[in-house]
């Protein structure tokens, strides 16, 4: 059971906009910034978003993040086949005194 | 370009100690701007933070594992290490090492990961 809650799956067609939600509590998302990672099959996670909505250098602006209260969302616009991957949200948890992750959402591009 | 590489046995017997090392290349581990962490992923499951270390030696661990976890840093070798004692089959996972800039609070550079199986 992950501390942060994500839907197990999401899907979309090429060119579409999809969103993935992440729900937490006051001790994590409610009081700290949210990060998003993309994990392609058989590879290490890659940082997509930090600070709720900041993209590291090299991450396309098709990826965007937002946060409201104890929930956050990752939006992917102009969906492409190479976006098919697992996506994880994360945040610092003040009770754990460490980072916590969501269970992951498997994105399928139809 | 900074790279991280995990190394260690791929098979550990139950009740024994899992030992992994992460070698940092292309940059120094001795920077006050970063923490260095261990994260694991059981087969087909999500990510779990194990613990993190600063080059100064400051460490912190996931409370669910804390009594079994030791994380240390060797600045002379540009490496940091993980020891997990009394392992069981539940510790079977891909183990990743990663860098965490203190200003970002996110793991921005990851190693490729190493699969560790706990089995007799």
mmCIF file of N, CA, C and O in Angstrom, chain A residues 17-103:
data_model
loop_
_atom_site.group_PDB
_atom_site.id
_atom_site.type_symbol
_atom_site.label_atom_id
_atom_site.label_comp_id
_atom_site.label_asym_id
_atom_site.label_seq_id
_atom_site.Cartn_x
_atom_site.Cartn_y
_atom_site.Cartn_z
ATOM 1 N N UNK A 17 -4.629 14.692 -24.976
ATOM 2 C CA UNK A 17 -4.116 15.165 -23.691
ATOM 3 C C UNK A 17 -4.643 14.234 -22.602
ATOM 4 O O UNK A 17 -5.840 13.950 -22.557
ATOM 5 N N UNK A 18 -3.718 13.737 -21.766
ATOM 6 C CA UNK A 18 -4.124 12.870 -20.675
ATOM 7 C C UNK A 18 -3.620 13.449 -19.359
ATOM 8 O O UNK A 18 -2.601 14.160 -19.330
ATOM 9 N N UNK A 19 -4.341 13.145 -18.293
ATOM 10 C CA UNK A 19 -3.900 13.569 -16.973
ATOM 11 C C UNK A 19 -3.849 12.366 -16.037
ATOM 12 O O UNK A 19 -4.650 11.443 -16.156
ATOM 13 N N UNK A 20 -2.902 12.399 -15.137
ATOM 14 C CA UNK A 20 -2.735 11.369 -14.123
ATOM 15 C C UNK A 20 -2.788 12.048 -12.757
ATOM 16 O O UNK A 20 -2.071 13.024 -12.524
ATOM 17 N N UNK A 21 -3.618 11.534 -11.881
ATOM 18 C CA UNK A 21 -3.808 12.158 -10.577
ATOM 19 C C UNK A 21 -2.969 11.476 -9.503
ATOM 20 O O UNK A 21 -2.531 10.327 -9.650
ATOM 21 N N UNK A 22 -2.747 12.203 -8.422
ATOM 22 C CA UNK A 22 -1.959 11.711 -7.297
ATOM 23 C C UNK A 22 -2.545 12.343 -6.031
ATOM 24 O O UNK A 22 -2.603 13.570 -5.916
ATOM 25 N N UNK A 23 -2.981 11.505 -5.121
ATOM 26 C CA UNK A 23 -3.618 12.002 -3.908
ATOM 27 C C UNK A 23 -2.786 11.648 -2.683
ATOM 28 O O UNK A 23 -2.290 10.522 -2.554
ATOM 29 N N UNK A 24 -2.657 12.617 -1.795
ATOM 30 C CA UNK A 24 -1.860 12.400 -0.596
ATOM 31 C C UNK A 24 -2.541 12.948 0.630
ATOM 32 O O UNK A 24 -3.771 12.874 0.754
ATOM 33 N N UNK A 25 -1.754 13.495 1.532
ATOM 34 C CA UNK A 25 -2.304 14.028 2.782
ATOM 35 C C UNK A 25 -1.557 15.298 3.182
ATOM 36 O O UNK A 25 -0.649 15.760 2.477
ATOM 37 N N UNK A 26 -1.946 15.838 4.323
ATOM 38 C CA UNK A 26 -1.346 17.085 4.788
ATOM 39 C C UNK A 26 0.131 16.936 5.136
ATOM 40 O O UNK A 26 0.868 17.933 5.134
ATOM 41 N N UNK A 27 0.575 15.708 5.422
ATOM 42 C CA UNK A 27 1.976 15.522 5.817
ATOM 43 C C UNK A 27 2.908 15.372 4.618
ATOM 44 O O UNK A 27 4.127 15.405 4.782
ATOM 45 N N UNK A 28 2.348 15.196 3.422
ATOM 46 C CA UNK A 28 3.198 15.069 2.255
ATOM 47 C C UNK A 28 2.838 16.111 1.190
ATOM 48 O O UNK A 28 3.389 17.219 1.199
ATOM 49 N N UNK A 29 1.894 15.813 0.311
ATOM 50 C CA UNK A 29 1.567 16.772 -0.753
ATOM 51 C C UNK A 29 1.069 18.085 -0.180
ATOM 52 O O UNK A 29 1.362 19.165 -0.711
ATOM 53 N N UNK A 30 0.319 18.008 0.907
ATOM 54 C CA UNK A 30 -0.261 19.219 1.471
ATOM 55 C C UNK A 30 0.753 20.222 1.987
ATOM 56 O O UNK A 30 0.432 21.418 2.109
ATOM 57 N N UNK A 31 1.972 19.773 2.266
ATOM 58 C CA UNK A 31 2.963 20.679 2.839
ATOM 59 C C UNK A 31 4.308 20.646 2.138
ATOM 60 O O UNK A 31 5.247 21.327 2.578
ATOM 61 N N UNK A 32 4.409 19.886 1.054
ATOM 62 C CA UNK A 32 5.680 19.782 0.329
ATOM 63 C C UNK A 32 5.434 19.720 -1.180
ATOM 64 O O UNK A 32 4.312 19.485 -1.617
ATOM 65 N N UNK A 33 6.501 19.921 -1.925
ATOM 66 C CA UNK A 33 6.334 19.945 -3.382
ATOM 67 C C UNK A 33 6.253 18.527 -3.950
ATOM 68 O O UNK A 33 6.702 17.562 -3.342
ATOM 69 N N UNK A 34 5.656 18.438 -5.125
ATOM 70 C CA UNK A 34 5.419 17.157 -5.793
ATOM 71 C C UNK A 34 6.412 16.967 -6.936
ATOM 72 O O UNK A 34 6.773 17.921 -7.630
ATOM 73 N N UNK A 35 6.833 15.742 -7.102
ATOM 74 C CA UNK A 35 7.716 15.345 -8.201
ATOM 75 C C UNK A 35 7.005 14.259 -9.006
ATOM 76 O O UNK A 35 6.163 13.534 -8.475
ATOM 77 N N UNK A 36 7.368 14.171 -10.272
ATOM 78 C CA UNK A 36 6.855 13.122 -11.145
ATOM 79 C C UNK A 36 8.023 12.464 -11.871
ATOM 80 O O UNK A 36 8.940 13.142 -12.342
ATOM 81 N N UNK A 37 7.950 11.137 -11.966
ATOM 82 C CA UNK A 37 8.967 10.356 -12.653
ATOM 83 C C UNK A 37 8.314 9.513 -13.741
ATOM 84 O O UNK A 37 7.185 9.035 -13.584
ATOM 85 N N UNK A 38 9.054 9.317 -14.825
ATOM 86 C CA UNK A 38 8.638 8.441 -15.907
ATOM 87 C C UNK A 38 9.575 7.236 -15.927
ATOM 88 O O UNK A 38 10.799 7.397 -15.871
ATOM 89 N N UNK A 39 9.008 6.031 -15.987
ATOM 90 C CA UNK A 39 9.834 4.830 -16.060
ATOM 91 C C UNK A 39 9.443 4.005 -17.288
ATOM 92 O O UNK A 39 8.371 3.405 -17.314
ATOM 93 N N UNK A 40 10.313 4.007 -18.267
ATOM 94 C CA UNK A 40 10.118 3.162 -19.439
ATOM 95 C C UNK A 40 10.447 1.727 -19.051
ATOM 96 O O UNK A 40 11.229 1.486 -18.131
ATOM 97 N N UNK A 41 9.874 0.751 -19.750
ATOM 98 C CA UNK A 41 10.095 -0.657 -19.388
ATOM 99 C C UNK A 41 11.573 -1.016 -19.311
ATOM 100 O O UNK A 41 12.352 -0.724 -20.209
ATOM 101 N N UNK A 42 11.956 -1.630 -18.196
ATOM 102 C CA UNK A 42 13.323 -2.118 -18.026
ATOM 103 C C UNK A 42 14.368 -1.055 -17.786
ATOM 104 O O UNK A 42 15.567 -1.334 -17.866
ATOM 105 N N UNK A 43 13.924 0.170 -17.478
ATOM 106 C CA UNK A 43 14.899 1.246 -17.258
ATOM 107 C C UNK A 43 14.680 1.902 -15.906
ATOM 108 O O UNK A 43 13.693 1.641 -15.222
ATOM 109 N N UNK A 44 15.620 2.757 -15.528
ATOM 110 C CA UNK A 44 15.501 3.495 -14.279
ATOM 111 C C UNK A 44 14.506 4.641 -14.443
ATOM 112 O O UNK A 44 14.296 5.141 -15.558
ATOM 113 N N UNK A 45 13.885 5.075 -13.363
ATOM 114 C CA UNK A 45 13.003 6.235 -13.439
ATOM 115 C C UNK A 45 13.762 7.470 -13.919
ATOM 116 O O UNK A 45 14.963 7.620 -13.678
ATOM 117 N N UNK A 46 13.010 8.354 -14.586
ATOM 118 C CA UNK A 46 13.559 9.617 -15.063
ATOM 119 C C UNK A 46 12.730 10.748 -14.472
ATOM 120 O O UNK A 46 11.495 10.713 -14.512
ATOM 121 N N UNK A 47 13.391 11.767 -13.944
ATOM 122 C CA UNK A 47 12.684 12.895 -13.358
ATOM 123 C C UNK A 47 12.030 13.737 -14.445
ATOM 124 O O UNK A 47 12.698 14.218 -15.349
ATOM 125 N N UNK A 48 10.720 13.930 -14.325
ATOM 126 C CA UNK A 48 9.958 14.735 -15.285
ATOM 127 C C UNK A 48 9.613 16.112 -14.731
ATOM 128 O O UNK A 48 9.671 17.115 -15.455
ATOM 129 N N UNK A 49 9.180 16.120 -13.470
ATOM 130 C CA UNK A 49 8.698 17.343 -12.838
ATOM 131 C C UNK A 49 9.219 17.398 -11.405
ATOM 132 O O UNK A 49 9.191 16.379 -10.702
ATOM 133 N N UNK A 50 9.672 18.559 -10.965
ATOM 134 C CA UNK A 50 9.991 18.785 -9.556
ATOM 135 C C UNK A 50 9.388 20.129 -9.155
ATOM 136 O O UNK A 50 8.952 20.911 -10.022
ATOM 137 N N UNK A 51 9.323 20.404 -7.869
ATOM 138 C CA UNK A 51 8.754 21.664 -7.418
ATOM 139 C C UNK A 51 7.341 21.897 -7.913
ATOM 140 O O UNK A 51 6.977 23.025 -8.247
ATOM 141 N N UNK A 52 6.550 20.855 -8.007
ATOM 142 C CA UNK A 52 5.139 20.857 -8.473
ATOM 143 C C UNK A 52 4.982 21.023 -9.978
ATOM 144 O O UNK A 52 4.128 20.368 -10.593
ATOM 145 N N UNK A 53 5.774 21.916 -10.575
ATOM 146 C CA UNK A 53 5.544 22.236 -11.987
ATOM 147 C C UNK A 53 6.802 22.643 -12.744
ATOM 148 O O UNK A 53 6.711 23.240 -13.819
ATOM 149 N N UNK A 54 7.970 22.317 -12.191
ATOM 150 C CA UNK A 54 9.222 22.667 -12.853
ATOM 151 C C UNK A 54 9.766 21.473 -13.644
ATOM 152 O O UNK A 54 9.778 20.355 -13.152
ATOM 153 N N UNK A 55 10.212 21.761 -14.863
ATOM 154 C CA UNK A 55 10.790 20.702 -15.705
ATOM 155 C C UNK A 55 12.300 20.804 -15.742
ATOM 156 O O UNK A 55 12.847 21.885 -16.023
ATOM 157 N N UNK A 56 12.992 19.685 -15.485
ATOM 158 C CA UNK A 56 14.454 19.696 -15.678
ATOM 159 C C UNK A 56 14.777 19.959 -17.144
ATOM 160 O O UNK A 56 13.948 19.730 -18.028
ATOM 161 N N UNK A 57 15.981 20.414 -17.383
ATOM 162 C CA UNK A 57 16.430 20.649 -18.741
ATOM 163 C C UNK A 57 16.277 19.377 -19.579
ATOM 164 O O UNK A 57 16.645 18.287 -19.135
ATOM 165 N N UNK A 58 15.707 19.521 -20.767
ATOM 166 C CA UNK A 58 15.563 18.395 -21.671
ATOM 167 C C UNK A 58 14.196 17.740 -21.649
ATOM 168 O O UNK A 58 13.877 16.940 -22.538
ATOM 169 N N UNK A 59 13.383 18.034 -20.647
ATOM 170 C CA UNK A 59 12.035 17.463 -20.588
ATOM 171 C C UNK A 59 11.107 18.331 -21.438
ATOM 172 O O UNK A 59 11.019 19.550 -21.211
ATOM 173 N N UNK A 60 10.416 17.732 -22.402
ATOM 174 C CA UNK A 60 9.546 18.529 -23.287
ATOM 175 C C UNK A 60 8.449 19.259 -22.522
ATOM 176 O O UNK A 60 7.965 18.771 -21.494
ATOM 177 N N UNK A 61 8.029 20.410 -23.056
ATOM 178 C CA UNK A 61 6.975 21.175 -22.382
ATOM 179 C C UNK A 61 5.595 20.553 -22.576
ATOM 180 O O UNK A 61 4.593 21.122 -22.130
ATOM 181 N N UNK A 62 5.546 19.401 -23.237
ATOM 182 C CA UNK A 62 4.280 18.644 -23.308
ATOM 183 C C UNK A 62 3.906 18.097 -21.922
ATOM 184 O O UNK A 62 2.741 17.759 -21.684
ATOM 185 N N UNK A 63 4.913 18.011 -21.057
ATOM 186 C CA UNK A 63 4.685 17.506 -19.705
ATOM 187 C C UNK A 63 4.532 18.694 -18.752
ATOM 188 O O UNK A 63 5.377 19.587 -18.723
ATOM 189 N N UNK A 64 3.451 18.672 -17.965
ATOM 190 C CA UNK A 64 3.239 19.752 -17.012
ATOM 191 C C UNK A 64 2.645 19.188 -15.730
ATOM 192 O O UNK A 64 1.946 18.177 -15.744
ATOM 193 N N UNK A 65 2.945 19.865 -14.622
ATOM 194 C CA UNK A 65 2.449 19.413 -13.333
ATOM 195 C C UNK A 65 1.709 20.515 -12.615
ATOM 196 O O UNK A 65 1.957 21.702 -12.831
ATOM 197 N N UNK A 66 0.787 20.103 -11.759
ATOM 198 C CA UNK A 66 0.041 21.065 -10.948
ATOM 199 C C UNK A 66 -0.280 20.439 -9.610
ATOM 200 O O UNK A 66 -0.233 19.215 -9.436
ATOM 201 N N UNK A 67 -0.585 21.305 -8.658
ATOM 202 C CA UNK A 67 -0.906 20.825 -7.312
ATOM 203 C C UNK A 67 -1.989 21.718 -6.718
ATOM 204 O O UNK A 67 -2.018 22.937 -6.926
ATOM 205 N N UNK A 68 -2.911 21.080 -5.985
ATOM 206 C CA UNK A 68 -3.942 21.814 -5.278
ATOM 207 C C UNK A 68 -4.252 21.073 -3.984
ATOM 208 O O UNK A 68 -4.710 19.934 -4.012
ATOM 209 N N UNK A 69 -3.979 21.715 -2.870
ATOM 210 C CA UNK A 69 -4.233 21.087 -1.587
ATOM 211 C C UNK A 69 -3.395 19.838 -1.388
ATOM 212 O O UNK A 69 -2.169 19.890 -1.428
ATOM 213 N N UNK A 70 -4.068 18.712 -1.210
ATOM 214 C CA UNK A 70 -3.352 17.448 -0.993
ATOM 215 C C UNK A 70 -3.370 16.555 -2.226
ATOM 216 O O UNK A 70 -3.157 15.340 -2.119
ATOM 217 N N UNK A 71 -3.641 17.146 -3.381
ATOM 218 C CA UNK A 71 -3.637 16.379 -4.631
ATOM 219 C C UNK A 71 -2.771 17.060 -5.681
ATOM 220 O O UNK A 71 -2.538 18.271 -5.620
ATOM 221 N N UNK A 72 -2.329 16.266 -6.630
ATOM 222 C CA UNK A 72 -1.505 16.791 -7.714
ATOM 223 C C UNK A 72 -1.867 16.061 -9.005
ATOM 224 O O UNK A 72 -2.503 14.991 -8.971
ATOM 225 N N UNK A 73 -1.484 16.649 -10.114
ATOM 226 C CA UNK A 73 -1.754 16.034 -11.412
ATOM 227 C C UNK A 73 -0.584 16.231 -12.353
ATOM 228 O O UNK A 73 0.104 17.257 -12.298
ATOM 229 N N UNK A 74 -0.404 15.238 -13.204
ATOM 230 C CA UNK A 74 0.554 15.323 -14.298
ATOM 231 C C UNK A 74 -0.265 15.336 -15.586
ATOM 232 O O UNK A 74 -1.126 14.472 -15.777
ATOM 233 N N UNK A 75 -0.017 16.295 -16.440
ATOM 234 C CA UNK A 75 -0.691 16.361 -17.727
ATOM 235 C C UNK A 75 0.314 16.144 -18.844
ATOM 236 O O UNK A 75 1.433 16.678 -18.797
ATOM 237 N N UNK A 76 -0.081 15.343 -19.809
ATOM 238 C CA UNK A 76 0.743 15.108 -20.986
ATOM 239 C C UNK A 76 -0.092 15.497 -22.195
ATOM 240 O O UNK A 76 -1.149 14.908 -22.450
ATOM 241 N N UNK A 77 0.353 16.489 -22.935
ATOM 242 C CA UNK A 77 -0.377 16.925 -24.116
ATOM 243 C C UNK A 77 0.322 16.410 -25.368
ATOM 244 O O UNK A 77 1.516 16.063 -25.326
ATOM 245 N N UNK A 78 -0.390 16.354 -26.468
ATOM 246 C CA UNK A 78 0.193 15.845 -27.706
ATOM 247 C C UNK A 78 0.795 14.464 -27.509
ATOM 248 O O UNK A 78 1.939 14.213 -27.867
ATOM 249 N N UNK A 79 0.007 13.565 -26.944
ATOM 250 C CA UNK A 79 0.478 12.228 -26.578
ATOM 251 C C UNK A 79 1.200 11.543 -27.731
ATOM 252 O O UNK A 79 0.742 11.579 -28.885
ATOM 253 N N UNK A 80 2.328 10.920 -27.416
ATOM 254 C CA UNK A 80 3.111 10.199 -28.414
ATOM 255 C C UNK A 80 3.316 8.754 -27.961
ATOM 256 O O UNK A 80 3.246 8.451 -26.773
ATOM 257 N N UNK A 81 3.594 7.890 -28.917
ATOM 258 C CA UNK A 81 3.752 6.464 -28.600
ATOM 259 C C UNK A 81 4.886 6.235 -27.594
ATOM 260 O O UNK A 81 4.804 5.340 -26.752
ATOM 261 N N UNK A 82 5.917 7.077 -27.670
ATOM 262 C CA UNK A 82 7.044 6.892 -26.753
ATOM 263 C C UNK A 82 6.742 7.329 -25.323
ATOM 264 O O UNK A 82 7.573 7.177 -24.428
ATOM 265 N N UNK A 83 5.542 7.884 -25.106
ATOM 266 C CA UNK A 83 5.136 8.263 -23.752
ATOM 267 C C UNK A 83 4.587 7.067 -22.982
ATOM 268 O O UNK A 83 4.288 7.184 -21.784
ATOM 269 N N UNK A 84 4.437 5.935 -23.665
ATOM 270 C CA UNK A 84 3.921 4.734 -23.011
ATOM 271 C C UNK A 84 4.941 4.269 -21.977
ATOM 272 O O UNK A 84 6.061 3.877 -22.301
ATOM 273 N N UNK A 85 4.548 4.360 -20.704
ATOM 274 C CA UNK A 85 5.468 4.109 -19.604
ATOM 275 C C UNK A 85 4.690 4.085 -18.302
ATOM 276 O O UNK A 85 3.471 4.318 -18.275
ATOM 277 N N UNK A 86 5.409 3.820 -17.209
ATOM 278 C CA UNK A 86 4.837 3.957 -15.875
ATOM 279 C C UNK A 86 5.220 5.331 -15.333
ATOM 280 O O UNK A 86 6.352 5.785 -15.511
ATOM 281 N N UNK A 87 4.266 5.975 -14.658
ATOM 282 C CA UNK A 87 4.486 7.308 -14.095
ATOM 283 C C UNK A 87 4.256 7.268 -12.592
ATOM 284 O O UNK A 87 3.260 6.705 -12.123
ATOM 285 N N UNK A 88 5.201 7.847 -11.857
ATOM 286 C CA UNK A 88 5.136 7.856 -10.398
ATOM 287 C C UNK A 88 5.162 9.283 -9.873
ATOM 288 O O UNK A 88 5.990 10.092 -10.308
ATOM 289 N N UNK A 89 4.290 9.563 -8.917
ATOM 290 C CA UNK A 89 4.382 10.825 -8.204
ATOM 291 C C UNK A 89 5.163 10.579 -6.911
ATOM 292 O O UNK A 89 5.282 9.437 -6.441
ATOM 293 N N UNK A 90 5.697 11.648 -6.353
ATOM 294 C CA UNK A 90 6.470 11.545 -5.118
ATOM 295 C C UNK A 90 6.419 12.872 -4.380
ATOM 296 O O UNK A 90 6.204 13.932 -4.986
ATOM 297 N N UNK A 91 6.631 12.810 -3.081
ATOM 298 C CA UNK A 91 6.682 14.014 -2.271
ATOM 299 C C UNK A 91 7.390 13.683 -0.962
ATOM 300 O O UNK A 91 7.428 12.517 -0.550
ATOM 301 N N UNK A 92 7.956 14.698 -0.336
ATOM 302 C CA UNK A 92 8.543 14.513 0.985
ATOM 303 C C UNK A 92 7.389 14.334 1.968
ATOM 304 O O UNK A 92 6.361 14.987 1.862
ATOM 305 N N UNK A 93 7.592 13.410 2.919
ATOM 306 C CA UNK A 93 6.580 13.201 3.943
ATOM 307 C C UNK A 93 7.151 13.610 5.299
ATOM 308 O O UNK A 93 8.176 13.069 5.731
ATOM 309 N N UNK A 94 6.503 14.551 5.954
ATOM 310 C CA UNK A 94 7.024 15.070 7.219
ATOM 311 C C UNK A 94 6.934 14.052 8.359
ATOM 312 O O UNK A 94 7.723 14.105 9.300
ATOM 313 N N UNK A 95 5.990 13.128 8.261
ATOM 314 C CA UNK A 95 5.859 12.108 9.305
ATOM 315 C C UNK A 95 6.932 11.037 9.161
ATOM 316 O O UNK A 95 7.508 10.571 10.140
ATOM 317 N N UNK A 96 7.201 10.658 7.912
ATOM 318 C CA UNK A 96 8.216 9.664 7.610
ATOM 319 C C UNK A 96 9.614 10.261 7.704
ATOM 320 O O UNK A 96 10.586 9.562 7.977
ATOM 321 N N UNK A 97 9.693 11.582 7.494
ATOM 322 C CA UNK A 97 10.970 12.284 7.359
ATOM 323 C C UNK A 97 11.771 11.699 6.206
ATOM 324 O O UNK A 97 12.980 11.412 6.301
ATOM 325 N N UNK A 98 11.063 11.525 5.090
ATOM 326 C CA UNK A 98 11.698 10.996 3.889
ATOM 327 C C UNK A 98 10.724 11.075 2.733
ATOM 328 O O UNK A 98 9.556 11.434 2.911
ATOM 329 N N UNK A 99 11.188 10.771 1.519
ATOM 330 C CA UNK A 99 10.300 10.816 0.355
ATOM 331 C C UNK A 99 9.387 9.597 0.285
ATOM 332 O O UNK A 99 9.774 8.494 0.667
ATOM 333 N N UNK A 100 8.166 9.811 -0.207
ATOM 334 C CA UNK A 100 7.217 8.736 -0.446
ATOM 335 C C UNK A 100 6.796 8.781 -1.900
ATOM 336 O O UNK A 100 6.811 9.848 -2.532
ATOM 337 N N UNK A 101 6.421 7.618 -2.424
ATOM 338 C CA UNK A 101 6.028 7.502 -3.827
ATOM 339 C C UNK A 101 4.586 7.031 -3.935
ATOM 340 O O UNK A 101 4.048 6.390 -3.019
ATOM 341 N N UNK A 102 3.991 7.319 -5.085
ATOM 342 C CA UNK A 102 2.719 6.723 -5.428
ATOM 343 C C UNK A 102 2.951 5.315 -5.958
ATOM 344 O O UNK A 102 4.093 4.921 -6.226
ATOM 345 N N UNK A 103 1.877 4.568 -6.130
ATOM 346 C CA UNK A 103 1.985 3.195 -6.602
ATOM 347 C C UNK A 103 2.278 3.069 -8.086
ATOM 348 O O UNK A 103 2.562 1.982 -8.573
#
